[in-house]
Amino acid sequence: TTRFPGERAHALYIALSLASYKKAGHTVRVIAPRRFGRVRARAQDYFSLLCEVPVTYLPVIDTMYVPLLSRIAFYLFTLTFSASLFWYSLWTLSRNSIVFTADAFIALLLSRLGYKVVYEVHDYPERKGWIYRKVFSSVAYVLTNNAWKKNELHNDFGVSLNRIVVAHKGVALDMFAIHKTRNETRSILSLPLDTHIVL
């Protein structure tokens, strides 16, 4: 449900993940809402990827920028994106498709439609509400980034340990391979050469 491409780390994470799946030989596609403020560029160019990551944009009602509608904007957006995704999945996705999502409602919707869904848990659900219990009992796998979450999901929600995959976060070191000296970089950025800078 995030803007894609976009300036947030989550969009970069999606792009790099899908690029790695594609490199492993899988066919990939981002299904994203047609939101206001998204970057009008190909993901491959925006994120400097070595392969193309195709994107399908689905229609939504995006009123996030309208102050008078701020109280209902999220619900309106979620409802319309879910409706668009429902019809898109019925007409386009094959039954052997694997869907990755970090959105609980989308995970529940598509798993109930019979798709193999991998639900990615970034933030641990603080409230053990009914929707999470439904999601965890419906999806094929739960993906998380550390063993603590794996154990908590098992203890709090009864998720079978063999349905939880732990994938530790990494870093794309080549993105930080800077081939300029400190003084060259400071000159380019118009920063003083003889001052300590804390960032």
JSON list of C-alpha atoms in Angstrom, two decimals:
[
{"chain": "A", "resi": 1, "resn": "THR", "atom": "CA", "xyz": [0.00, 0.00, 0.00]},
{"chain": "A", "resi": 2, "resn": "THR", "atom": "CA", "xyz": [3.06, 2.26, -0.09]},
{"chain": "A", "resi": 3, "resn": "ARG", "atom": "CA", "xyz": [3.94, 4.61, -2.95]},
{"chain": "A", "resi": 4, "resn": "PHE", "atom": "CA", "xyz": [6.13, 2.81, -5.47]},
{"chain": "A", "resi": 5, "resn": "PRO", "atom": "CA", "xyz": [8.65, 3.93, -6.53]},
{"chain": "A", "resi": 6, "resn": "GLY", "atom": "CA", "xyz": [9.08, 6.20, -3.56]},
{"chain": "A", "resi": 7, "resn": "GLU", "atom": "CA", "xyz": [11.63, 7.86, -1.33]},
{"chain": "A", "resi": 8, "resn": "ARG", "atom": "CA", "xyz": [10.93, 5.72, 1.74]},
{"chain": "A", "resi": 9, "resn": "ALA", "atom": "CA", "xyz": [13.09, 2.79, 2.77]},
{"chain": "A", "resi": 10, "resn": "HIS", "atom": "CA", "xyz": [10.15, 0.39, 2.45]},
{"chain": "A", "resi": 11, "resn": "ALA", "atom": "CA", "xyz": [9.91, 1.02, -1.31]},
{"chain": "A", "resi": 12, "resn": "LEU", "atom": "CA", "xyz": [13.64, 0.40, -1.73]},
{"chain": "A", "resi": 13, "resn": "TYR", "atom": "CA", "xyz": [13.34, -2.81, 0.29]},
{"chain": "A", "resi": 14, "resn": "ILE", "atom": "CA", "xyz": [10.54, -4.02, -2.01]},
{"chain": "A", "resi": 15, "resn": "ALA", "atom": "CA", "xyz": [12.57, -3.20, -5.12]},
{"chain": "A", "resi": 16, "resn": "LEU", "atom": "CA", "xyz": [15.74, -4.94, -3.90]},
{"chain": "A", "resi": 17, "resn": "SER", "atom": "CA", "xyz": [13.80, -8.00, -2.70]},
{"chain": "A", "resi": 18, "resn": "LEU", "atom": "CA", "xyz": [12.02, -8.43, -6.02]},
{"chain": "A", "resi": 19, "resn": "ALA", "atom": "CA", "xyz": [15.23, -7.89, -7.95]},
{"chain": "A", "resi": 20, "resn": "SER", "atom": "CA", "xyz": [16.80, -10.75, -5.96]},
{"chain": "A", "resi": 21, "resn": "TYR", "atom": "CA", "xyz": [13.79, -13.01, -6.66]},
{"chain": "A", "resi": 22, "resn": "LYS", "atom": "CA", "xyz": [14.07, -12.19, -10.36]},
{"chain": "A", "resi": 23, "resn": "LYS", "atom": "CA", "xyz": [17.80, -12.92, -10.32]},
{"chain": "A", "resi": 24, "resn": "ALA", "atom": "CA", "xyz": [16.93, -16.34, -8.85]},
{"chain": "A", "resi": 25, "resn": "GLY", "atom": "CA", "xyz": [14.74, -17.04, -11.90]},
{"chain": "A", "resi": 26, "resn": "HIS", "atom": "CA", "xyz": [11.27, -16.08, -10.63]},
{"chain": "A", "resi": 27, "resn": "THR", "atom": "CA", "xyz": [8.75, -13.95, -12.50]},
{"chain": "A", "resi": 28, "resn": "VAL", "atom": "CA", "xyz": [7.93, -10.94, -10.34]},
{"chain": "A", "resi": 29, "resn": "ARG", "atom": "CA", "xyz": [5.51, -8.02, -10.38]},
{"chain": "A", "resi": 30, "resn": "VAL", "atom": "CA", "xyz": [4.72, -5.20, -7.95]},
{"chain": "A", "resi": 31, "resn": "ILE", "atom": "CA", "xyz": [1.01, -4.54, -7.49]},
{"chain": "A", "resi": 32, "resn": "ALA", "atom": "CA", "xyz": [0.73, -1.03, -6.10]},
{"chain": "A", "resi": 33, "resn": "PRO", "atom": "CA", "xyz": [-1.98, 1.60, -5.58]},
{"chain": "A", "resi": 34, "resn": "ARG", "atom": "CA", "xyz": [-2.08, 4.49, -8.03]},
{"chain": "A", "resi": 35, "resn": "ARG", "atom": "CA", "xyz": [-1.38, 7.06, -5.32]},
{"chain": "A", "resi": 36, "resn": "PHE", "atom": "CA", "xyz": [-0.72, 10.78, -5.54]},
{"chain": "A", "resi": 37, "resn": "GLY", "atom": "CA", "xyz": [2.90, 11.78, -5.03]},
{"chain": "A", "resi": 38, "resn": "ARG", "atom": "CA", "xyz": [4.47, 8.63, -6.42]},
{"chain": "A", "resi": 39, "resn": "VAL", "atom": "CA", "xyz": [7.65, 9.03, -8.42]},
{"chain": "A", "resi": 40, "resn": "ARG", "atom": "CA", "xyz": [7.04, 9.03, -12.18]},
{"chain": "A", "resi": 41, "resn": "ALA", "atom": "CA", "xyz": [10.00, 6.84, -13.08]},
{"chain": "A", "resi": 42, "resn": "ARG", "atom": "CA", "xyz": [10.70, 3.19, -13.72]},
{"chain": "A", "resi": 43, "resn": "ALA", "atom": "CA", "xyz": [11.73, 1.34, -10.57]},
{"chain": "A", "resi": 44, "resn": "GLN", "atom": "CA", "xyz": [14.80, 0.06, -12.40]},
{"chain": "A", "resi": 45, "resn": "ASP", "atom": "CA", "xyz": [16.03, 3.62, -13.05]},
{"chain": "A", "resi": 46, "resn": "TYR", "atom": "CA", "xyz": [14.93, 5.14, -9.74]},
{"chain": "A", "resi": 47, "resn": "PHE", "atom": "CA", "xyz": [16.60, 2.47, -7.60]},
{"chain": "A", "resi": 48, "resn": "SER", "atom": "CA", "xyz": [19.54, 1.77, -9.98]},
{"chain": "A", "resi": 49, "resn": "LEU", "atom": "CA", "xyz": [18.57, -1.90, -10.34]},
{"chain": "A", "resi": 50, "resn": "LEU", "atom": "CA", "xyz": [20.27, -4.25, -12.77]},
{"chain": "A", "resi": 51, "resn": "CYS", "atom": "CA", "xyz": [16.95, -5.68, -13.91]},
{"chain": "A", "resi": 52, "resn": "GLU", "atom": "CA", "xyz": [13.47, -4.39, -14.61]},
{"chain": "A", "resi": 53, "resn": "VAL", "atom": "CA", "xyz": [10.81, -4.73, -11.92]},
{"chain": "A", "resi": 54, "resn": "PRO", "atom": "CA", "xyz": [7.40, -4.42, -13.61]},
{"chain": "A", "resi": 55, "resn": "VAL", "atom": "CA", "xyz": [4.66, -2.54, -11.75]},
{"chain": "A", "resi": 56, "resn": "THR", "atom": "CA", "xyz": [0.88, -2.71, -12.10]},
{"chain": "A", "resi": 57, "resn": "TYR", "atom": "CA", "xyz": [-0.99, 0.26, -10.63]},
{"chain": "A", "resi": 58, "resn": "LEU", "atom": "CA", "xyz": [-4.51, -0.30, -9.37]},
{"chain": "A", "resi": 59, "resn": "PRO", "atom": "CA", "xyz": [-7.07, 2.48, -8.96]},
{"chain": "A", "resi": 60, "resn": "VAL", "atom": "CA", "xyz": [-7.75, 3.80, -5.46]},
{"chain": "A", "resi": 61, "resn": "ILE", "atom": "CA", "xyz": [-9.42, 6.78, -3.83]},
{"chain": "A", "resi": 62, "resn": "ASP", "atom": "CA", "xyz": [-6.46, 8.61, -2.32]},
{"chain": "A", "resi": 63, "resn": "THR", "atom": "CA", "xyz": [-7.53, 11.47, -0.06]},
{"chain": "A", "resi": 64, "resn": "MET", "atom": "CA", "xyz": [-4.52, 11.37, 2.27]},
{"chain": "A", "resi": 65, "resn": "TYR", "atom": "CA", "xyz": [-3.67, 14.97, 1.32]},
{"chain": "A", "resi": 66, "resn": "VAL", "atom": "CA", "xyz": [-7.15, 16.37, 1.97]},
{"chain": "A", "resi": 67, "resn": "PRO", "atom": "CA", "xyz": [-7.26, 17.70, 5.57]},
{"chain": "A", "resi": 68, "resn": "LEU", "atom": "CA", "xyz": [-11.05, 17.53, 5.83]},
{"chain": "A", "resi": 69, "resn": "LEU", "atom": "CA", "xyz": [-11.01, 13.82, 4.97]},
{"chain": "A", "resi": 70, "resn": "SER", "atom": "CA", "xyz": [-8.02, 12.82, 7.09]},
{"chain": "A", "resi": 71, "resn": "ARG", "atom": "CA", "xyz": [-10.15, 10.82, 9.56]},
{"chain": "A", "resi": 72, "resn": "ILE", "atom": "CA", "xyz": [-11.57, 8.52, 6.88]},
{"chain": "A", "resi": 73, "resn": "ALA", "atom": "CA", "xyz": [-8.74, 8.71, 4.30]},
{"chain": "A", "resi": 74, "resn": "PHE", "atom": "CA", "xyz": [-7.00, 5.52, 5.42]},
{"chain": "A", "resi": 75, "resn": "TYR", "atom": "CA", "xyz": [-10.22, 3.49, 5.49]},
{"chain": "A", "resi": 76, "resn": "LEU", "atom": "CA", "xyz": [-11.36, 4.81, 2.12]},
{"chain": "A", "resi": 77, "resn": "PHE", "atom": "CA", "xyz": [-7.95, 4.08, 0.62]},
{"chain": "A", "resi": 78, "resn": "THR", "atom": "CA", "xyz": [-7.79, 0.56, 2.11]},
{"chain": "A", "resi": 79, "resn": "LEU", "atom": "CA", "xyz": [-11.32, -0.28, 0.99]},
{"chain": "A", "resi": 80, "resn": "THR", "atom": "CA", "xyz": [-10.81, 0.85, -2.60]},
{"chain": "A", "resi": 81, "resn": "PHE", "atom": "CA", "xyz": [-7.38, -0.76, -2.93]},
{"chain": "A", "resi": 82, "resn": "SER", "atom": "CA", "xyz": [-8.77, -4.03, -1.55]},
{"chain": "A", "resi": 83, "resn": "ALA", "atom": "CA", "xyz": [-11.64, -3.91, -4.05]},
{"chain": "A", "resi": 84, "resn": "SER", "atom": "CA", "xyz": [-9.25, -3.24, -6.94]},
{"chain": "A", "resi": 85, "resn": "LEU", "atom": "CA", "xyz": [-6.94, -6.01, -5.77]},
{"chain": "A", "resi": 86, "resn": "PHE", "atom": "CA", "xyz": [-9.85, -8.43, -5.45]},
{"chain": "A", "resi": 87, "resn": "TRP", "atom": "CA", "xyz": [-10.87, -7.97, -9.10]},
{"chain": "A", "resi": 88, "resn": "TYR", "atom": "CA", "xyz": [-7.27, -7.89, -10.30]},
{"chain": "A", "resi": 89, "resn": "SER", "atom": "CA", "xyz": [-6.49, -11.18, -8.56]},
{"chain": "A", "resi": 90, "resn": "LEU", "atom": "CA", "xyz": [-9.58, -12.89, -9.98]},
{"chain": "A", "resi": 91, "resn": "TRP", "atom": "CA", "xyz": [-8.79, -11.87, -13.54]},
{"chain": "A", "resi": 92, "resn": "THR", "atom": "CA", "xyz": [-4.98, -11.91, -13.58]},
{"chain": "A", "resi": 93, "resn": "LEU", "atom": "CA", "xyz": [-3.25, -13.96, -10.87]},
{"chain": "A", "resi": 94, "resn": "SER", "atom": "CA", "xyz": [-2.87, -17.66, -11.48]},
{"chain": "A", "resi": 95, "resn": "ARG", "atom": "CA", "xyz": [-3.63, -20.09, -8.68]},
{"chain": "A", "resi": 96, "resn": "ASN", "atom": "CA", "xyz": [0.06, -21.00, -8.36]},
{"chain": "A", "resi": 97, "resn": "SER", "atom": "CA", "xyz": [1.06, -17.37, -7.75]},
{"chain": "A", "resi": 98, "resn": "ILE", "atom": "CA", "xyz": [2.81, -16.57, -4.49]},
{"chain": "A", "resi": 99, "resn": "VAL", "atom": "CA", "xyz": [1.79, -13.23, -2.98]},
{"chain": "A", "resi": 100, "resn": "PHE", "atom": "CA", "xyz": [4.11, -11.35, -0.59]},
{"chain": "A", "resi": 101, "resn": "THR", "atom": "CA", "xyz": [2.52, -8.60, 1.49]},
{"chain": "A", "resi": 102, "resn": "ALA", "atom": "CA", "xyz": [3.07, -6.76, 4.76]},
{"chain": "A", "resi": 103, "resn": "ASP", "atom": "CA", "xyz": [-0.56, -5.64, 4.89]},
{"chain": "A", "resi": 104, "resn": "ALA", "atom": "CA", "xyz": [-2.71, -7.79, 7.20]},
{"chain": "A", "resi": 105, "resn": "PHE", "atom": "CA", "xyz": [-6.00, -7.02, 5.48]},
{"chain": "A", "resi": 106, "resn": "ILE", "atom": "CA", "xyz": [-4.60, -7.80, 2.01]},
{"chain": "A", "resi": 107, "resn": "ALA", "atom": "CA", "xyz": [-3.06, -11.02, 3.36]},
{"chain": "A", "resi": 108, "resn": "LEU", "atom": "CA", "xyz": [-6.40, -12.10, 4.78]},
{"chain": "A", "resi": 109, "resn": "LEU", "atom": "CA", "xyz": [-8.33, -11.20, 1.62]},
{"chain": "A", "resi": 110, "resn": "LEU", "atom": "CA", "xyz": [-6.06, -13.03, -0.82]},
{"chain": "A", "resi": 111, "resn": "SER", "atom": "CA", "xyz": [-5.48, -16.08, 1.38]},
{"chain": "A", "resi": 112, "resn": "ARG", "atom": "CA", "xyz": [-9.26, -16.48, 1.76]},
{"chain": "A", "resi": 113, "resn": "LEU", "atom": "CA", "xyz": [-9.51, -16.34, -2.05]},
{"chain": "A", "resi": 114, "resn": "GLY", "atom": "CA", "xyz": [-7.22, -19.37, -2.18]},
{"chain": "A", "resi": 115, "resn": "TYR", "atom": "CA", "xyz": [-3.86, -17.78, -3.05]},
{"chain": "A", "resi": 116, "resn": "LYS", "atom": "CA", "xyz": [-0.62, -18.81, -1.40]},
{"chain": "A", "resi": 117, "resn": "VAL", "atom": "CA", "xyz": [0.21, -15.76, 0.71]},
{"chain": "A", "resi": 118, "resn": "VAL", "atom": "CA", "xyz": [3.42, -14.98, 2.56]},
{"chain": "A", "resi": 119, "resn": "TYR", "atom": "CA", "xyz": [2.65, -12.38, 5.22]},
{"chain": "A", "resi": 120, "resn": "GLU", "atom": "CA", "xyz": [5.64, -10.33, 6.26]},
{"chain": "A", "resi": 121, "resn": "VAL", "atom": "CA", "xyz": [5.66, -9.11, 9.88]},
{"chain": "A", "resi": 122, "resn": "HIS", "atom": "CA", "xyz": [7.71, -5.94, 10.30]},
{"chain": "A", "resi": 123, "resn": "ASP", "atom": "CA", "xyz": [6.19, -4.51, 13.46]},
{"chain": "A", "resi": 124, "resn": "TYR", "atom": "CA", "xyz": [5.06, -7.05, 15.99]},
{"chain": "A", "resi": 125, "resn": "PRO", "atom": "CA", "xyz": [1.25, -6.83, 16.47]},
{"chain": "A", "resi": 126, "resn": "GLU", "atom": "CA", "xyz": [0.87, -5.11, 19.82]},
{"chain": "A", "resi": 127, "resn": "ARG", "atom": "CA", "xyz": [-2.82, -5.87, 20.00]},
{"chain": "A", "resi": 128, "resn": "LYS", "atom": "CA", "xyz": [-3.61, -9.52, 19.60]},
{"chain": "A", "resi": 129, "resn": "GLY", "atom": "CA", "xyz": [-6.83, -8.75, 17.74]},
{"chain": "A", "resi": 130, "resn": "TRP", "atom": "CA", "xyz": [-9.02, -11.12, 15.78]},
{"chain": "A", "resi": 131, "resn": "ILE", "atom": "CA", "xyz": [-7.73, -9.96, 12.39]},
{"chain": "A", "resi": 132, "resn": "TYR", "atom": "CA", "xyz": [-4.20, -11.13, 13.18]},
{"chain": "A", "resi": 133, "resn": "ARG", "atom": "CA", "xyz": [-5.46, -14.48, 14.41]},
{"chain": "A", "resi": 134, "resn": "LYS", "atom": "CA", "xyz": [-7.39, -14.87, 11.16]},
{"chain": "A", "resi": 135, "resn": "VAL", "atom": "CA", "xyz": [-4.37, -13.82, 9.09]},
{"chain": "A", "resi": 136, "resn": "PHE", "atom": "CA", "xyz": [-1.95, -16.15, 10.83]},
{"chain": "A", "resi": 137, "resn": "SER", "atom": "CA", "xyz": [-4.33, -19.08, 10.50]},
{"chain": "A", "resi": 138, "resn": "SER", "atom": "CA", "xyz": [-5.00, -18.38, 6.80]},
{"chain": "A", "resi": 139, "resn": "VAL", "atom": "CA", "xyz": [-1.65, -17.54, 5.18]},
{"chain": "A", "resi": 140, "resn": "ALA", "atom": "CA", "xyz": [0.77, -20.17, 3.90]},
{"chain": "A", "resi": 141, "resn": "TYR", "atom": "CA", "xyz": [3.84, -18.68, 5.60]},
{"chain": "A", "resi": 142, "resn": "VAL", "atom": "CA", "xyz": [4.81, -15.86, 7.93]},
{"chain": "A", "resi": 143, "resn": "LEU", "atom": "CA", "xyz": [8.07, -14.06, 7.22]},
{"chain": "A", "resi": 144, "resn": "THR", "atom": "CA", "xyz": [9.86, -12.20, 9.99]},
{"chain": "A", "resi": 145, "resn": "ASN", "atom": "CA", "xyz": [13.32, -10.81, 10.58]},
{"chain": "A", "resi": 146, "resn": "ASN", "atom": "CA", "xyz": [14.42, -12.30, 13.89]},
{"chain": "A", "resi": 147, "resn": "ALA", "atom": "CA", "xyz": [14.04, -15.34, 16.12]},
{"chain": "A", "resi": 148, "resn": "TRP", "atom": "CA", "xyz": [12.38, -13.34, 18.92]},
{"chain": "A", "resi": 149, "resn": "LYS", "atom": "CA", "xyz": [9.39, -12.54, 16.70]},
{"chain": "A", "resi": 150, "resn": "LYS", "atom": "CA", "xyz": [9.24, -16.14, 15.56]},
{"chain": "A", "resi": 151, "resn": "ASN", "atom": "CA", "xyz": [8.94, -17.37, 19.13]},
{"chain": "A", "resi": 152, "resn": "GLU", "atom": "CA", "xyz": [6.44, -14.67, 20.11]},
{"chain": "A", "resi": 153, "resn": "LEU", "atom": "CA", "xyz": [4.23, -15.42, 17.08]},
{"chain": "A", "resi": 154, "resn": "HIS", "atom": "CA", "xyz": [4.24, -19.06, 18.07]},
{"chain": "A", "resi": 155, "resn": "ASN", "atom": "CA", "xyz": [3.48, -18.35, 21.74]},
{"chain": "A", "resi": 156, "resn": "ASP", "atom": "CA", "xyz": [0.93, -15.52, 21.31]},
{"chain": "A", "resi": 157, "resn": "PHE", "atom": "CA", "xyz": [-0.89, -16.61, 18.14]},
{"chain": "A", "resi": 158, "resn": "GLY", "atom": "CA", "xyz": [-0.17, -20.33, 17.93]},
{"chain": "A", "resi": 159, "resn": "VAL", "atom": "CA", "xyz": [1.56, -20.07, 14.54]},
{"chain": "A", "resi": 160, "resn": "SER", "atom": "CA", "xyz": [3.28, -23.36, 13.75]},
{"chain": "A", "resi": 161, "resn": "LEU", "atom": "CA", "xyz": [7.07, -22.96, 13.85]},
{"chain": "A", "resi": 162, "resn": "ASN", "atom": "CA", "xyz": [7.46, -24.68, 10.47]},
{"chain": "A", "resi": 163, "resn": "ARG", "atom": "CA", "xyz": [5.28, -21.95, 8.89]},
{"chain": "A", "resi": 164, "resn": "ILE", "atom": "CA", "xyz": [7.47, -19.10, 10.15]},
{"chain": "A", "resi": 165, "resn": "VAL", "atom": "CA", "xyz": [10.50, -18.15, 8.06]},
{"chain": "A", "resi": 166, "resn": "VAL", "atom": "CA", "xyz": [13.19, -15.95, 9.63]},
{"chain": "A", "resi": 167, "resn": "ALA", "atom": "CA", "xyz": [15.03, -13.78, 7.08]},
{"chain": "A", "resi": 168, "resn": "HIS", "atom": "CA", "xyz": [17.48, -11.45, 8.80]},
{"chain": "A", "resi": 169, "resn": "LYS", "atom": "CA", "xyz": [17.81, -7.95, 7.39]},
{"chain": "A", "resi": 170, "resn": "GLY", "atom": "CA", "xyz": [20.84, -7.18, 5.29]},
{"chain": "A", "resi": 171, "resn": "VAL", "atom": "CA", "xyz": [22.53, -4.24, 3.65]},
{"chain": "A", "resi": 172, "resn": "ALA", "atom": "CA", "xyz": [23.44, -3.64, 0.00]},
{"chain": "A", "resi": 173, "resn": "LEU", "atom": "CA", "xyz": [27.05, -2.62, 0.61]},
{"chain": "A", "resi": 174, "resn": "ASP", "atom": "CA", "xyz": [27.64, -1.70, -3.03]},
{"chain": "A", "resi": 175, "resn": "MET", "atom": "CA", "xyz": [25.17, 1.19, -2.62]},
{"chain": "A", "resi": 176, "resn": "PHE", "atom": "CA", "xyz": [27.54, 2.72, -0.09]},
{"chain": "A", "resi": 177, "resn": "ALA", "atom": "CA", "xyz": [30.76, 2.18, -2.04]},
{"chain": "A", "resi": 178, "resn": "ILE", "atom": "CA", "xyz": [31.79, 5.84, -2.30]},
{"chain": "A", "resi": 179, "resn": "HIS", "atom": "CA", "xyz": [34.90, 6.38, -4.42]},
{"chain": "A", "resi": 180, "resn": "LYS", "atom": "CA", "xyz": [35.59, 9.98, -3.42]},
{"chain": "A", "resi": 181, "resn": "THR", "atom": "CA", "xyz": [37.72, 11.32, -0.61]},
{"chain": "A", "resi": 182, "resn": "ARG", "atom": "CA", "xyz": [36.19, 13.18, 2.31]},
{"chain": "A", "resi": 183, "resn": "ASN", "atom": "CA", "xyz": [37.41, 16.55, 0.99]},
{"chain": "A", "resi": 184, "resn": "GLU", "atom": "CA", "xyz": [36.10, 15.86, -2.53]},
{"chain": "A", "resi": 185, "resn": "THR", "atom": "CA", "xyz": [32.70, 14.92, -1.13]},
{"chain": "A", "resi": 186, "resn": "ARG", "atom": "CA", "xyz": [32.56, 18.00, 1.10]},
{"chain": "A", "resi": 187, "resn": "SER", "atom": "CA", "xyz": [33.48, 20.24, -1.84]},
{"chain": "A", "resi": 188, "resn": "ILE", "atom": "CA", "xyz": [30.69, 18.76, -3.96]},
{"chain": "A", "resi": 189, "resn": "LEU", "atom": "CA", "xyz": [28.19, 19.33, -1.13]},
{"chain": "A", "resi": 190, "resn": "SER", "atom": "CA", "xyz": [29.56, 22.84, -0.33]},
{"chain": "A", "resi": 191, "resn": "LEU", "atom": "CA", "xyz": [30.49, 21.78, 3.21]},
{"chain": "A", "resi": 192, "resn": "PRO", "atom": "CA", "xyz": [33.45, 23.25, 5.14]},
{"chain": "A", "resi": 193, "resn": "LEU", "atom": "CA", "xyz": [36.63, 21.17, 4.90]},
{"chain": "A", "resi": 194, "resn": "ASP", "atom": "CA", "xyz": [38.02, 21.90, 8.38]},
{"chain": "A", "resi": 195, "resn": "THR", "atom": "CA", "xyz": [34.96, 21.35, 10.60]},
{"chain": "A", "resi": 196, "resn": "HIS", "atom": "CA", "xyz": [33.76, 18.26, 12.45]},
{"chain": "A", "resi": 197, "resn": "ILE", "atom": "CA", "xyz": [30.34, 17.22, 11.16]},
{"chain": "A", "resi": 198, "resn": "VAL", "atom": "CA", "xyz": [28.05, 14.90, 13.09]},
{"chain": "A", "resi": 199, "resn": "LEU", "atom": "CA", "xyz": [25.17, 13.29, 11.20]}
]
